[in-house]
Every structure is written in structure tokens, then in C-alpha cells.
Amino acid sequence: MFSLRANSPSGELLDLSGLEEEDIEQISALMNSLGNLREAERRVSEASATYMALNETDMRALHFLIVCENLEQDVTASSITRHLRVSPATTTKLLDRLEKGGHITRSPHPTDRRATTIHITRETRKAAYESVGAMQSRRFHAAARLNREERDIVIRFLVDMTEQIDMKHADWAQH
């Protein structure tokens, strides 16, 4: 699907003049691989959300709860708001919906009488682990098959790619 030449035939977006044809084909294959990975992740996310009858934001909130509980960190509504980058009102609606669905419980905060802590239910944690968790953990095996030097190269590439597509470079989106 992705081809450097097809995406910038006139060279308006990409200057390919310093690359050999073999490099152009290899970079195109790499970009296709990234697209395939994103598509696979999207399908897993959609399937797990359907399986658990939740939306993407709900799933992100539950993942945050699981990670924080694994780290023995208390989770409050405000920490969920910050993590999801949503409004407090959106967080309240989200938590009400998750509580009504039996996915979370709320209890008094251990040190702040004004706050409550949010906990994922055992059933929802189990369902998340059995669905999206099991699929996502398979990534470990792909990384483990690489040697340390290869992993360093992949890490450097992904960090650089993330920096290059960061929204701070998107003047068009700053309006």
C-alpha cells in the first residue's frame, strides 16, 4: 500500500535524490510494516472493546487502572483525567458508566478524605488479561527474538519516528 514514490511522485514531500532504488524499496517496505502493525493493533483494540462491550477510552482507563494497581499506586478520578487528557466531566461520566457496568469500584482514599480511589473489578481484570492483554503480550516474544544490538536499533528508530510525527511539528493542527 505504501510506496515512497506513490506518496510523493513529484518530490514535493520527499527528496529521494540521494537514495538508491534498493533503499527506496526497503524504506517503503518498512513503512508498510509500520502500517500493518498499526492496523493489527487497531483490530485487536476493536475486538477486545467489542468483547468487553466498552469503547476505546474505557479500555484506556481500565489499562491505566491495571498498571497502577500492579504498581500499587492509588488511582483517583483526577489521575485518570490527567492520563486520558479529558475533562473532569468526561471522567465522571466514564467512571459512572464503568461502575454501572460492574467494571470498577470506588472506595475512600486512604490518606485524602476528600478523594476516592478507583479499582478495577476482578472479573474485568481477568477479561482484559484474557483478551487484549494476551494479544499484546505476544509483542514480547518478537522483541525477545532480537539481540541487544538489534533492539537498540529498533528503539532508536521508534523514538526518532515518534519525535518526527509529534504534533508539535504540525503547525496546521495548532489552530
Short mmCIF file of C-alpha atoms in Angstrom, two decimals:
data_model
loop_
_atom_site.label_atom_id
_atom_site.label_comp_id
_atom_site.label_asym_id
_atom_site.label_seq_id
_atom_site.Cartn_x
_atom_site.Cartn_y
_atom_site.Cartn_z
CA MET A 1 0.00 0.00 0.00
CA PHE A 2 2.75 2.44 0.90
CA SER A 3 5.29 3.50 -1.66
CA LEU A 4 7.59 6.47 -1.30
CA ARG A 5 7.22 7.29 -4.99
CA ALA A 6 3.43 6.94 -4.97
CA ASN A 7 3.11 9.24 -1.96
CA SER A 8 5.36 11.92 -3.39
CA PRO A 9 5.68 11.41 -7.16
CA SER A 10 6.85 14.96 -7.84
CA GLY A 11 9.24 15.03 -4.89
CA GLU A 12 7.14 17.72 -3.23
CA LEU A 13 7.09 15.86 0.12
CA LEU A 14 10.15 13.64 -0.15
CA ASP A 15 13.56 14.23 -1.66
CA LEU A 16 14.61 10.78 -2.85
CA SER A 17 17.55 12.01 -4.93
CA GLY A 18 20.21 10.72 -2.51
CA LEU A 19 18.75 7.22 -2.24
CA GLU A 20 19.35 4.17 -4.37
CA GLU A 21 16.31 2.27 -5.67
CA GLU A 22 17.01 -0.60 -3.26
CA ASP A 23 16.93 1.85 -0.32
CA ILE A 24 13.67 3.37 -1.53
CA GLU A 25 12.08 -0.08 -1.78
CA GLN A 26 13.37 -1.07 1.67
CA ILE A 27 12.09 2.15 3.28
CA SER A 28 8.73 1.60 1.58
CA ALA A 29 8.63 -1.94 2.99
CA LEU A 30 9.45 -0.58 6.45
CA MET A 31 6.65 1.98 6.23
CA ASN A 32 4.24 -0.75 5.07
CA SER A 33 5.30 -2.86 8.06
CA LEU A 34 4.54 0.02 10.43
CA GLY A 35 1.14 0.45 8.81
CA ASN A 36 0.43 -3.27 9.14
CA LEU A 37 1.38 -3.11 12.83
CA ARG A 38 -0.95 -0.15 13.43
CA GLU A 39 -3.76 -1.98 11.62
CA ALA A 40 -3.20 -5.17 13.66
CA GLU A 41 -3.22 -3.14 16.88
CA ARG A 42 -6.42 -1.39 15.80
CA ARG A 43 -8.13 -4.72 15.09
CA VAL A 44 -7.07 -6.13 18.48
CA SER A 45 -8.25 -2.99 20.24
CA GLU A 46 -11.61 -3.04 18.45
CA ALA A 47 -12.12 -6.76 19.05
CA SER A 48 -11.30 -6.53 22.74
CA ALA A 49 -13.51 -3.47 23.18
CA THR A 50 -16.35 -5.35 21.46
CA TYR A 51 -15.67 -8.45 23.57
CA MET A 52 -15.83 -6.38 26.74
CA ALA A 53 -18.63 -4.10 25.41
CA LEU A 54 -16.55 -0.96 26.02
CA ASN A 55 -15.22 1.94 23.97
CA GLU A 56 -11.57 2.88 23.37
CA THR A 57 -11.45 5.46 26.17
CA ASP A 58 -12.97 2.95 28.59
CA MET A 59 -10.30 0.44 27.60
CA ARG A 60 -7.52 3.00 28.07
CA ALA A 61 -8.87 3.85 31.53
CA LEU A 62 -9.01 0.17 32.50
CA HIS A 63 -5.46 -0.39 31.26
CA PHE A 64 -4.33 2.58 33.36
CA LEU A 65 -6.08 1.08 36.39
CA ILE A 66 -4.44 -2.30 35.86
CA VAL A 67 -0.96 -0.82 35.51
CA CYS A 68 -1.37 1.46 38.54
CA GLU A 69 -2.72 -1.36 40.68
CA ASN A 70 0.14 -3.61 39.55
CA LEU A 71 2.49 -0.86 40.76
CA GLU A 72 0.45 -0.50 43.98
CA GLN A 73 -0.43 3.11 43.14
CA ASP A 74 -3.73 4.63 44.16
CA VAL A 75 -5.87 5.83 41.27
CA THR A 76 -8.17 8.82 41.62
CA ALA A 77 -10.54 10.45 39.18
CA SER A 78 -8.07 13.30 38.72
CA SER A 79 -5.22 10.91 37.85
CA ILE A 80 -7.45 9.28 35.24
CA THR A 81 -8.35 12.73 33.88
CA ARG A 82 -4.66 13.61 33.51
CA HIS A 83 -3.76 10.26 31.97
CA LEU A 84 -6.56 10.27 29.41
CA ARG A 85 -6.27 14.03 28.77
CA VAL A 86 -10.00 14.52 29.07
CA SER A 87 -12.14 16.90 31.10
CA PRO A 88 -13.17 16.13 34.68
CA ALA A 89 -16.79 15.96 33.47
CA THR A 90 -15.84 13.34 30.87
CA THR A 91 -14.01 11.36 33.56
CA THR A 92 -17.06 11.47 35.83
CA LYS A 93 -19.30 10.12 33.05
CA LEU A 94 -16.71 7.46 32.19
CA LEU A 95 -16.40 6.30 35.81
CA ASP A 96 -20.17 6.27 36.30
CA ARG A 97 -20.54 4.15 33.16
CA LEU A 98 -17.75 1.74 34.21
CA GLU A 99 -19.15 1.43 37.72
CA LYS A 100 -22.67 0.80 36.42
CA GLY A 101 -21.25 -1.90 34.12
CA GLY A 102 -19.52 -3.63 37.03
CA HIS A 103 -16.00 -2.84 35.76
CA ILE A 104 -14.81 -0.64 38.62
CA THR A 105 -15.46 0.07 42.27
CA ARG A 106 -14.84 3.25 44.23
CA SER A 107 -13.66 3.44 47.83
CA PRO A 108 -12.46 6.15 50.20
CA HIS A 109 -8.89 7.30 49.56
CA PRO A 110 -6.54 6.00 52.29
CA THR A 111 -5.00 9.43 53.05
CA ASP A 112 -7.24 12.08 51.47
CA ARG A 113 -10.74 12.18 52.95
CA ARG A 114 -11.97 14.30 50.03
CA ALA A 115 -10.96 11.78 47.36
CA THR A 116 -11.94 8.29 46.33
CA THR A 117 -9.79 5.60 44.83
CA ILE A 118 -10.85 3.69 41.76
CA HIS A 119 -10.30 -0.07 41.47
CA ILE A 120 -10.87 -2.43 38.57
CA THR A 121 -13.01 -5.44 39.42
CA ARG A 122 -11.51 -8.92 39.42
CA GLU A 123 -13.83 -10.02 36.60
CA THR A 124 -12.92 -7.10 34.35
CA ARG A 125 -9.20 -7.52 35.05
CA LYS A 126 -9.50 -11.20 34.11
CA ALA A 127 -11.40 -10.38 30.90
CA ALA A 128 -8.82 -7.72 29.94
CA TYR A 129 -5.93 -10.11 30.56
CA GLU A 130 -7.60 -12.89 28.55
CA SER A 131 -8.39 -10.64 25.59
CA VAL A 132 -6.24 -7.65 24.71
CA GLY A 133 -3.62 -8.42 27.37
CA ALA A 134 -2.85 -11.85 25.95
CA MET A 135 -2.62 -10.49 22.42
CA GLN A 136 -0.47 -7.52 23.36
CA SER A 137 1.90 -9.62 25.46
CA ARG A 138 2.82 -11.52 22.31
CA ARG A 139 4.86 -8.46 21.32
CA PHE A 140 7.35 -9.50 23.99
CA HIS A 141 8.24 -12.61 22.01
CA ALA A 142 9.04 -10.60 18.88
CA ALA A 143 11.30 -8.30 20.92
CA ALA A 144 12.93 -11.21 22.74
CA ARG A 145 13.92 -12.81 19.42
CA LEU A 146 16.12 -9.79 18.66
CA ASN A 147 19.59 -9.49 20.12
CA ARG A 148 20.52 -6.46 22.25
CA GLU A 149 22.07 -4.53 19.37
CA GLU A 150 19.02 -5.10 17.17
CA ARG A 151 16.71 -3.97 19.98
CA ASP A 152 18.83 -0.81 20.41
CA ILE A 153 18.42 -0.05 16.70
CA VAL A 154 14.65 -0.62 16.85
CA ILE A 155 14.35 1.52 19.98
CA ARG A 156 16.36 4.34 18.40
CA PHE A 157 14.21 4.13 15.26
CA LEU A 158 10.91 4.15 17.16
CA VAL A 159 11.99 7.04 19.40
CA ASP A 160 13.07 9.01 16.33
CA MET A 161 9.88 8.15 14.43
CA THR A 162 7.76 9.22 17.40
CA GLU A 163 9.64 12.52 17.62
CA GLN A 164 9.26 13.13 13.89
CA ILE A 165 5.47 12.67 13.93
CA ASP A 166 4.87 14.51 17.21
CA MET A 167 2.06 17.04 16.92
CA LYS A 168 4.42 19.86 17.89
CA HIS A 169 5.57 19.70 14.25
CA ALA A 170 2.02 20.09 12.93
CA ASP A 171 1.53 23.82 12.56
CA TRP A 172 -1.67 23.09 10.66
CA ALA A 173 -3.20 21.48 13.78
CA GLN A 174 -2.39 24.31 16.19
CA HIS A 175 -5.45 26.38 15.25
#
